[in-house]
Coordinates of C-alpha atoms in Angstrom, one line a residue:
M29 CA 19.7 7.3 6.2
G30 CA 16.8 8.8 4.4
F31 CA 15.8 13.3 4.3
I32 CA 12.9 14.8 3.3
M33 CA 14.3 18.0 1.1
E34 CA 10.2 19.5 1.2
A35 CA 7.2 18.3 2.7
K36 CA 3.7 20.1 3.0
T37 CA 1.9 18.5 5.3
S38 CA -1.6 18.5 6.2
S39 CA -2.9 16.0 8.8
G40 CA -1.0 14.2 11.5
L41 CA -1.9 11.1 9.6
H42 CA 0.2 11.8 7.2
K43 CA 3.3 13.4 9.0
S44 CA 3.9 10.4 10.6
I45 CA 3.6 7.8 6.9
S46 CA 5.9 10.4 5.4
Q47 CA 8.7 9.7 8.2
Y48 CA 8.0 6.5 7.2
L49 CA 8.3 7.2 3.8
A50 CA 11.4 9.1 4.3
E51 CA 13.6 5.8 4.7
V52 CA 12.1 4.6 1.0
P53 CA 15.2 4.0 -0.6
G54 CA 16.5 6.8 -4.0
K55 CA 15.4 9.7 -4.8
H56 CA 11.4 10.0 -4.8
C57 CA 8.2 12.9 -5.2
F58 CA 4.7 11.1 -2.9
L59 CA 1.7 12.2 -2.9
V60 CA -0.5 10.8 0.2
H61 CA -4.1 11.2 -0.2
D62 CA -7.0 10.1 2.6
L63 CA -10.7 9.8 3.0
C64 CA -12.8 8.7 5.9
S65 CA -16.4 7.3 5.9
P66 CA -19.2 8.8 7.9
E67 CA -19.3 6.6 11.5
V68 CA -21.9 3.7 11.5
H69 CA -23.0 1.9 14.9
C70 CA -22.2 -1.0 15.4
E71 CA -22.3 -4.3 17.4
L72 CA -18.8 -6.1 17.6
R73 CA -19.6 -8.3 20.6
P74 CA -23.0 -9.1 21.4
N75 CA -24.2 -6.8 23.6
Q76 CA -21.3 -4.2 22.7
A77 CA -22.0 -1.0 20.6
A78 CA -19.5 0.1 19.0
I79 CA -19.1 2.9 16.5
R80 CA -17.7 1.5 12.8
Q81 CA -15.6 4.3 9.9
D82 CA -13.9 3.5 7.2
R83 CA -10.2 5.4 5.9
L84 CA -8.3 4.5 2.6
I85 CA -5.0 6.1 2.2
V86 CA -3.0 5.7 -1.4
I87 CA -0.1 6.7 -2.1
F88 CA 1.2 7.9 -5.0
Q89 CA 4.8 9.1 -6.6
K90 CA 6.0 11.3 -9.0
P91 CA 7.7 9.4 -12.1
E92 CA 11.2 10.0 -13.0
Q93 CA 10.8 11.1 -16.2
Q94 CA 8.8 14.2 -14.0
E95 CA 10.4 15.3 -11.3
A96 CA 13.5 15.6 -14.2
D97 CA 11.3 17.6 -15.4
D98 CA 9.5 19.5 -11.9
S99 CA 13.8 20.4 -11.1
V100 CA 14.5 21.5 -15.0
A101 CA 11.6 24.3 -14.1
A102 CA 12.4 25.3 -10.9
S103 CA 16.3 26.1 -11.6
G104 CA 14.8 28.0 -14.6
L105 CA 17.0 25.6 -17.2
E106 CA 14.1 25.9 -20.0
N107 CA 11.1 28.8 -20.6
A108 CA 8.0 28.6 -19.1
S109 CA 5.8 27.5 -22.6
Q110 CA 8.1 24.8 -23.0
I111 CA 8.0 23.8 -19.2
E112 CA 3.9 24.0 -19.7
D113 CA 4.2 22.5 -23.1
S114 CA 5.3 19.3 -21.1
K115 CA 3.9 19.0 -18.4
A116 CA 0.6 19.4 -20.8
K117 CA 1.7 16.4 -22.2
A118 CA 2.4 13.7 -19.2
P119 CA -0.1 12.6 -17.3
T120 CA 2.2 13.7 -13.2
W121 CA 0.9 11.6 -11.0
M122 CA 0.8 7.1 -10.4
A123 CA -0.8 5.1 -7.7
V124 CA 1.5 3.0 -6.0
S125 CA -0.1 1.6 -2.8
A126 CA -3.1 2.3 -0.5
L127 CA -3.8 0.8 2.2
S128 CA -7.7 -0.3 3.6
V129 CA -9.0 -0.2 7.6
S130 CA -12.1 0.0 9.9
E131 CA -11.7 2.1 13.0
Y132 CA -13.6 1.3 16.5
S133 CA -14.2 3.6 19.0
D134 CA -17.3 2.1 22.3
A135 CA -20.5 3.6 21.2
Q136 CA -20.5 5.0 25.2
T137 CA -17.6 6.3 25.8
K138 CA -15.8 7.2 22.3
N139 CA -12.9 5.8 23.2
H140 CA -10.7 3.6 20.2
T141 CA -10.4 0.3 21.4
C142 CA -9.4 -2.0 18.1
I143 CA -8.0 -0.6 14.6
Y144 CA -8.9 -4.0 11.4
I145 CA -6.8 -4.1 8.8
E146 CA -8.5 -4.9 5.7
K147 CA -7.2 -4.2 2.7
L148 CA -3.2 -3.3 1.5
D149 CA -2.3 -3.7 -2.3
S150 CA 0.1 -2.3 -4.9
S151 CA -0.4 -1.5 -8.0
G152 CA 3.3 -3.1 -9.0
F153 CA 4.3 0.3 -10.6
G154 CA 6.0 1.4 -7.5
V155 CA 9.5 1.2 -5.6
S156 CA 11.7 -1.1 -6.4
Y157 CA 15.0 -1.8 -4.7
R158 CA 17.9 -4.1 -4.1
P159 CA 18.9 -3.4 -0.9
K160 CA 22.8 -3.6 0.3
P161 CA 24.5 -5.9 2.2
G162 CA 23.4 -4.6 5.9
Q163 CA 21.7 -1.8 4.5
R164 CA 18.3 -1.2 5.6
G165 CA 15.2 0.8 4.3
Q166 CA 11.2 1.1 4.2
S167 CA 8.5 -0.2 1.1
V168 CA 6.2 2.3 0.2
S169 CA 3.9 -0.5 1.5
R170 CA 5.3 -0.9 4.7
A171 CA 5.9 2.7 5.0
L172 CA 2.2 3.1 4.8
V173 CA 1.6 0.3 7.4
L174 CA 3.9 1.9 9.8
G175 CA 2.7 5.4 9.2
Y176 CA -0.6 4.8 9.8
L177 CA -0.2 2.0 13.4
E178 CA 1.7 5.0 14.5
F179 CA -0.8 8.0 14.1
A180 CA -3.3 5.7 15.1
R181 CA -1.0 4.8 18.0
S182 CA -0.3 8.3 19.2
T183 CA -3.9 9.8 17.4
I184 CA -7.0 7.1 17.3
A185 CA -5.8 5.2 20.4
T186 CA -7.7 8.2 23.2
G187 CA -8.7 7.8 26.4
T188 CA -7.7 3.3 26.9
E189 CA -3.8 1.9 27.3
H190 CA -3.8 -0.7 24.7
L191 CA -5.0 -0.9 20.7
T192 CA -5.5 -3.8 19.4
V193 CA -5.2 -4.3 15.9
H194 CA -6.7 -6.9 13.9
V195 CA -5.1 -8.3 11.0
F196 CA -5.8 -11.5 8.7
A197 CA -3.7 -12.0 5.9
R198 CA -4.5 -13.6 2.7
A199 CA -2.4 -13.7 -0.6
Q200 CA -4.7 -12.3 -3.3
P201 CA -3.2 -11.2 -6.9
E202 CA -5.1 -7.5 -5.9
Y203 CA -7.4 -5.9 -3.5
I204 CA -7.7 -2.3 -4.3
F205 CA -5.8 -1.7 -8.0
R206 CA -8.2 -3.6 -10.8
G207 CA -7.0 -5.4 -13.4
S208 CA -2.3 -5.5 -11.1
E209 CA -3.0 -8.7 -11.2
L210 CA -1.6 -9.0 -14.8
N211 CA 1.3 -6.5 -14.4
K212 CA 4.0 -8.9 -14.5
R213 CA 6.2 -6.2 -12.3
K214 CA 3.9 -6.8 -9.6
N215 CA 5.6 -8.7 -6.3
I216 CA 3.2 -11.1 -5.8
L217 CA 3.9 -12.4 -1.8
P218 CA 3.5 -16.8 -1.6
E219 CA 1.7 -17.3 1.0
R220 CA 3.5 -17.8 3.5
S221 CA 5.8 -14.5 2.4
L222 CA 3.3 -12.2 2.4
V223 CA 2.2 -14.0 6.3
R224 CA 6.0 -13.2 7.0
W225 CA 5.5 -10.2 5.8
W226 CA 3.3 -10.0 8.3
M227 CA 4.7 -10.3 11.5
K228 CA 7.5 -8.6 10.6
T229 CA 5.6 -5.2 9.5
L230 CA 3.8 -5.3 13.0
S231 CA 7.4 -6.3 14.7
V232 CA 8.7 -3.5 13.7
A233 CA 5.4 -1.6 14.2
A234 CA 5.5 -1.5 17.9
P235 CA 7.9 0.3 20.3
N236 CA 11.4 0.1 21.6
S237 CA 10.7 0.5 24.7
E238 CA 7.9 -1.9 26.1
R239 CA 6.7 -5.1 25.4
S240 CA 3.9 -6.2 22.8
T241 CA 1.6 -8.5 23.6
G242 CA 0.8 -10.3 19.9
H243 CA -1.3 -13.0 18.7
W244 CA -0.7 -15.3 15.1
F245 CA -2.9 -18.5 14.3
V246 CA -2.6 -20.5 11.4
P247 CA -6.0 -22.3 10.3
G248 CA -4.9 -25.7 9.8
E249 CA -0.9 -26.0 10.6
S250 CA 1.0 -26.0 14.3
E251 CA 3.2 -23.1 15.7
K252 CA 6.1 -26.5 14.5
S253 CA 5.0 -26.5 11.6
L254 CA 5.8 -22.7 10.6
I255 CA 8.9 -22.2 12.4
S256 CA 10.3 -20.2 9.5
M257 CA 8.7 -17.9 9.2
R258 CA 8.8 -16.9 13.1
Y259 CA 9.8 -13.3 13.5
Q260 CA 12.5 -13.3 16.3
E261 CA 13.7 -9.2 16.5
G262 CA 11.3 -6.0 17.6
S263 CA 9.5 -5.5 21.0
V264 CA 7.2 -7.9 20.8
S265 CA 5.9 -11.1 21.9
W266 CA 4.3 -13.2 19.7
R267 CA 2.1 -16.6 21.0
W268 CA 0.2 -19.0 19.1
G269 CA -3.1 -19.0 18.6
W270 CA -6.1 -16.9 20.0
P271 CA -6.0 -13.8 22.5
Y272 CA -9.0 -15.3 23.4
P273 CA -9.7 -18.2 26.7
A274 CA -10.4 -22.2 24.5
N275 CA -13.5 -22.7 26.6
A276 CA -14.5 -19.0 26.0
V277 CA -17.6 -18.6 23.8
A278 CA -16.5 -17.4 20.6
R279 CA -19.6 -15.7 19.7
E280 CA -19.4 -13.9 23.1
V281 CA -15.7 -12.8 22.4
I282 CA -14.6 -12.3 18.9
P283 CA -15.2 -9.7 17.6
R284 CA -17.0 -8.9 14.1
F285 CA -15.3 -7.1 11.3
A286 CA -16.5 -6.1 7.7
D287 CA -15.8 -8.8 5.1
D288 CA -13.4 -11.2 8.1
P289 CA -14.0 -15.1 6.9
K290 CA -13.9 -15.3 11.0
T291 CA -17.3 -13.3 11.2
K292 CA -18.8 -15.5 8.4
V293 CA -18.2 -19.0 10.1
L294 CA -19.8 -17.3 13.6
S295 CA -22.8 -16.3 12.0
S296 CA -23.3 -19.8 9.5
M297 CA -20.8 -22.0 11.3
C298 CA -21.0 -22.0 15.1
E299 CA -23.5 -22.8 17.7
E300 CA -25.1 -20.6 20.9
N301 CA -22.3 -22.6 22.3
T302 CA -19.2 -23.0 19.9
T303 CA -16.2 -22.6 22.2
V304 CA -13.2 -21.0 20.5
A305 CA -10.9 -24.1 19.8
E306 CA -13.7 -24.8 18.1
F307 CA -14.3 -22.0 16.2
A308 CA -10.6 -22.3 15.1
E309 CA -11.0 -26.0 14.0
L310 CA -14.4 -25.0 11.7
L311 CA -12.0 -22.4 9.9
E312 CA -10.3 -24.5 8.6
L313 CA -13.3 -25.4 6.5
T314 CA -13.5 -22.5 4.6
G315 CA -12.4 -21.4 1.9
D316 CA -10.3 -18.3 2.9
C317 CA -8.4 -20.8 5.4
G318 CA -8.7 -23.9 5.0
M319 CA -8.8 -25.8 1.9
G320 CA -5.1 -26.0 0.6
R321 CA -5.0 -22.6 1.4
L322 CA -2.8 -21.0 4.0
S323 CA -3.6 -17.5 5.8
A324 CA -3.3 -15.7 9.1
F325 CA -5.2 -14.1 12.3
F326 CA -2.4 -11.5 13.9
T327 CA -4.1 -9.7 17.0
L328 CA -1.9 -7.4 18.2
Q329 CA -2.2 -4.9 21.4
L330 CA 0.0 -2.0 20.7
P331 CA 0.6 0.8 23.4
S332 CA -1.5 4.6 23.0
Q333 CA 1.2 7.1 23.4
S334 CA -1.3 10.1 24.3
C335 CA -0.6 13.4 21.8
V336 CA -1.6 16.9 20.3
A337 CA -1.5 16.3 16.8
E338 CA -0.4 17.8 14.7
G339 CA -1.8 20.0 11.8
S340 CA -5.7 19.4 10.6
P341 CA -7.0 16.8 11.1
S342 CA -9.0 14.1 8.1
T343 CA -12.5 15.8 7.0
A344 CA -13.0 14.3 4.3
A345 CA -16.4 12.2 4.4
F346 CA -16.7 10.7 0.7
L347 CA -15.3 7.5 1.1
S348 CA -18.5 6.8 -1.2
T349 CA -16.8 8.9 -4.3
F350 CA -14.0 7.2 -4.4
S351 CA -15.5 3.5 -3.6
A352 CA -17.5 4.1 -6.3
L353 CA -15.2 5.3 -9.1
T354 CA -12.7 2.5 -8.1
S355 CA -15.6 0.3 -8.7
A356 CA -16.0 1.8 -12.4
L357 CA -13.5 1.3 -13.3
D358 CA -11.8 -1.0 -15.8
E359 CA -11.0 -4.6 -15.3
S360 CA -6.9 -3.9 -16.5
A361 CA -6.7 -0.4 -15.3
F362 CA -3.2 -1.2 -13.5
S363 CA -2.3 -3.9 -15.8
E364 CA 0.2 -1.7 -18.0
A365 CA 1.9 1.3 -17.2
H366 CA -0.2 4.2 -19.5
K367 CA -3.6 2.6 -18.3
A368 CA -2.7 3.0 -15.2
L369 CA -1.3 6.5 -15.2
K370 CA -5.1 7.2 -16.6
A371 CA -6.3 5.6 -13.3
S372 CA -4.8 6.8 -10.8
S373 CA -5.4 10.7 -12.9
D374 CA -9.2 9.5 -12.4
M375 CA -8.5 8.4 -8.7
L376 CA -7.2 11.9 -7.8
E377 CA -10.2 13.7 -9.1
A378 CA -12.0 11.2 -6.9
F379 CA -10.0 12.8 -4.5
R380 CA -10.1 16.0 -5.2
V381 CA -14.0 15.4 -5.5
G382 CA -14.4 13.6 -1.9
G383 CA -12.9 16.7 -0.2
S384 CA -9.2 14.9 0.3
T385 CA -6.4 17.9 1.0
P386 CA -3.2 15.6 -0.2
T387 CA 0.5 16.1 1.8
K388 CA 3.6 16.5 -0.7
L389 CA 6.8 15.5 -0.6
S390 CA 10.9 14.7 -1.8
V391 CA 12.7 12.1 -0.1
V392 CA 15.9 12.0 -0.4
N393 CA 17.3 8.4 0.8
D394 CA 21.0 6.5 -0.2
G395 CA 20.0 2.7 -2.2
D396 CA 20.2 1.0 -5.4
M397 CA 16.9 2.3 -5.7
I398 CA 14.7 0.7 -9.3
P399 CA 11.9 2.9 -10.5
A400 CA 9.9 0.1 -11.5
L401 CA 7.1 2.5 -13.0
Q402 CA 10.0 4.2 -15.3
Q403 CA 10.8 0.5 -16.4
A404 CA 7.8 -0.5 -17.1
I405 CA 7.3 2.3 -20.3
E406 CA 11.0 1.6 -21.6
E407 CA 9.2 -1.8 -21.7
D408 CA 6.4 -1.3 -23.1
G409 CA 8.5 0.9 -25.8
K410 CA 11.3 -2.2 -26.8
I411 CA 7.9 -4.7 -27.2
V412 CA 6.4 -2.4 -29.1
L413 CA 9.6 -2.2 -31.0
Q414 CA 10.4 -5.7 -31.0
K415 CA 7.1 -5.7 -33.2
D416 CA 7.1 -3.0 -35.4
K417 CA 10.3 -4.6 -36.1
A418 CA 8.6 -8.3 -37.1
D419 CA 6.0 -5.9 -39.3
S420 CA 8.7 -4.2 -41.4
Q421 CA 10.7 -7.7 -42.0
G422 CA 8.1 -9.0 -43.7
D423 CA 6.6 -5.8 -45.6
Q424 CA 6.7 -6.8 -49.1
S425 CA 7.0 -3.2 -50.3
G426 CA 10.1 -3.9 -49.6
A427 CA 10.8 -1.6 -47.2
T428 CA 13.7 -1.4 -44.4
P429 CA 13.6 -1.6 -40.4
S430 CA 14.0 1.8 -39.6
Q431 CA 15.1 1.8 -35.6
S432 CA 17.5 -1.8 -34.6
E433 CA 16.2 -4.5 -32.0
G434 CA 16.9 -3.3 -28.5
G435 CA 16.1 0.5 -29.3
S436 CA 14.3 2.8 -26.2
L437 CA 10.6 3.9 -26.4
T438 CA 13.1 8.3 -27.3
N439 CA 12.7 6.8 -30.2
L440 CA 10.6 4.8 -31.2
P441 CA 9.1 5.7 -35.2
T442 CA 6.3 7.7 -35.1
V443 CA 4.0 5.1 -37.9
A444 CA 4.2 2.6 -35.4
A445 CA 3.7 4.9 -32.3
G446 CA -0.5 4.8 -31.7
P447 CA -1.7 6.8 -29.8
E448 CA -1.8 5.2 -25.3
V449 CA 1.8 5.3 -27.3
L450 CA 2.8 8.1 -28.1
S451 CA 1.3 8.8 -24.1
V452 CA 3.7 7.7 -23.1
Q453 CA 6.3 8.7 -25.1
N454 CA 6.5 12.3 -24.6
L455 CA 7.1 10.2 -20.7
V456 CA 10.6 9.5 -21.8
R457 CA 11.8 12.4 -23.9
K458 CA 13.1 14.1 -21.5
R459 CA 15.2 11.8 -18.7
T460 CA 18.2 11.4 -20.1
A461 CA 18.7 15.5 -19.4
G462 CA 16.3 16.1 -16.6
T463 CA 17.7 13.3 -14.7
Q464 CA 21.2 14.9 -14.6
N465 CA 19.2 18.4 -14.2
I466 CA 17.3 16.8 -11.4
Q467 CA 21.2 15.0 -9.5
N468 CA 22.4 19.0 -9.8
L469 CA 19.8 19.8 -8.4
V470 CA 20.6 17.7 -5.3
K471 CA 23.8 18.1 -5.0
R472 CA 23.4 22.0 -4.5
R473 CA 20.4 21.4 -1.6
K474 CA 22.8 18.9 -0.2

């Protein structure tokens, strides 16, 4: 069971996400940011005018060493100049998970009708954990999705009984964090595992107090062939196929979303009277869904839960600022820890310029946690060490290597460390003392 030691919450969205982040095993410090686009008019279906608004949510995590330094500062164990000096040397936050969604409302009634989850991505530098037998806990990405859907049910879905959630699950090496596919620590799920992950996540999102109806469909497959992927728990009654009659005209009943293969097929491959059943067969011919690829479409009806949103809503309307930044990032921005820290700093600046007000929270939860960022920094250091040793052994001057194989970055020779390595080295130097300090702090707060 996790609890939040400290939280500075700016919106109902951030509060919902924070509640699920509290279930992430370990001790962490998170920062939640979001930006929205201006509303634009569109058509969900023929003669169905709608208003669309895009939203991007990014979760940042403070590296373990920085958490320790902050706790040292809070306990007064070092003087102010030392604390400020350590903070100036090391970046503070790492982007670990991001969610991009589109929210649609009726143009006349303004009631929200559906949500399309467009992209979900992780950088590979977030929290990784090995659950103990019988232990339950959330990953950061699942906590992000569940927190957003909880917010959507209670705040966005006003004036309607149900909110329809659409997901297209397709395995891709990266979506938002450029270069993260090159990060060997990133857990890129295989196609079948990804489909099951989404089914489980959506099943958990539905409230246990009442049954919800969900539909799922994998082009080119049958329900029988995918029986092992079906998630049986939760309050969602999953049905194979589409939530539309098989003989209905596809163009009249299937909604159109941006960056969605269904929209591409409706626009370029369907005739006026193509039925839903025929449309499903056409999907098998596309590069997104067919040709040996396994991807899934989920449609879930969630009961709305009207309530008054706490805190101020997200008023930032400069999502284009962030989009421009991510497009300008280096192609390998999230391939290595030191590059990802710099890219994360640029992301935070884009959120600031866009007008986002962040939520900061500290989480304490029992569980075996592996700080992937710490592991990345240490492994990067060992690689440099091994290279330095090899160079020293091959030096004709007879100089001996100053470090043994398998050393850590904390004792890396200065002559072997370039500017990028030194910036990472500063993150690690206080790990031993800092970790003990934060453990003592947690014990006192308990």
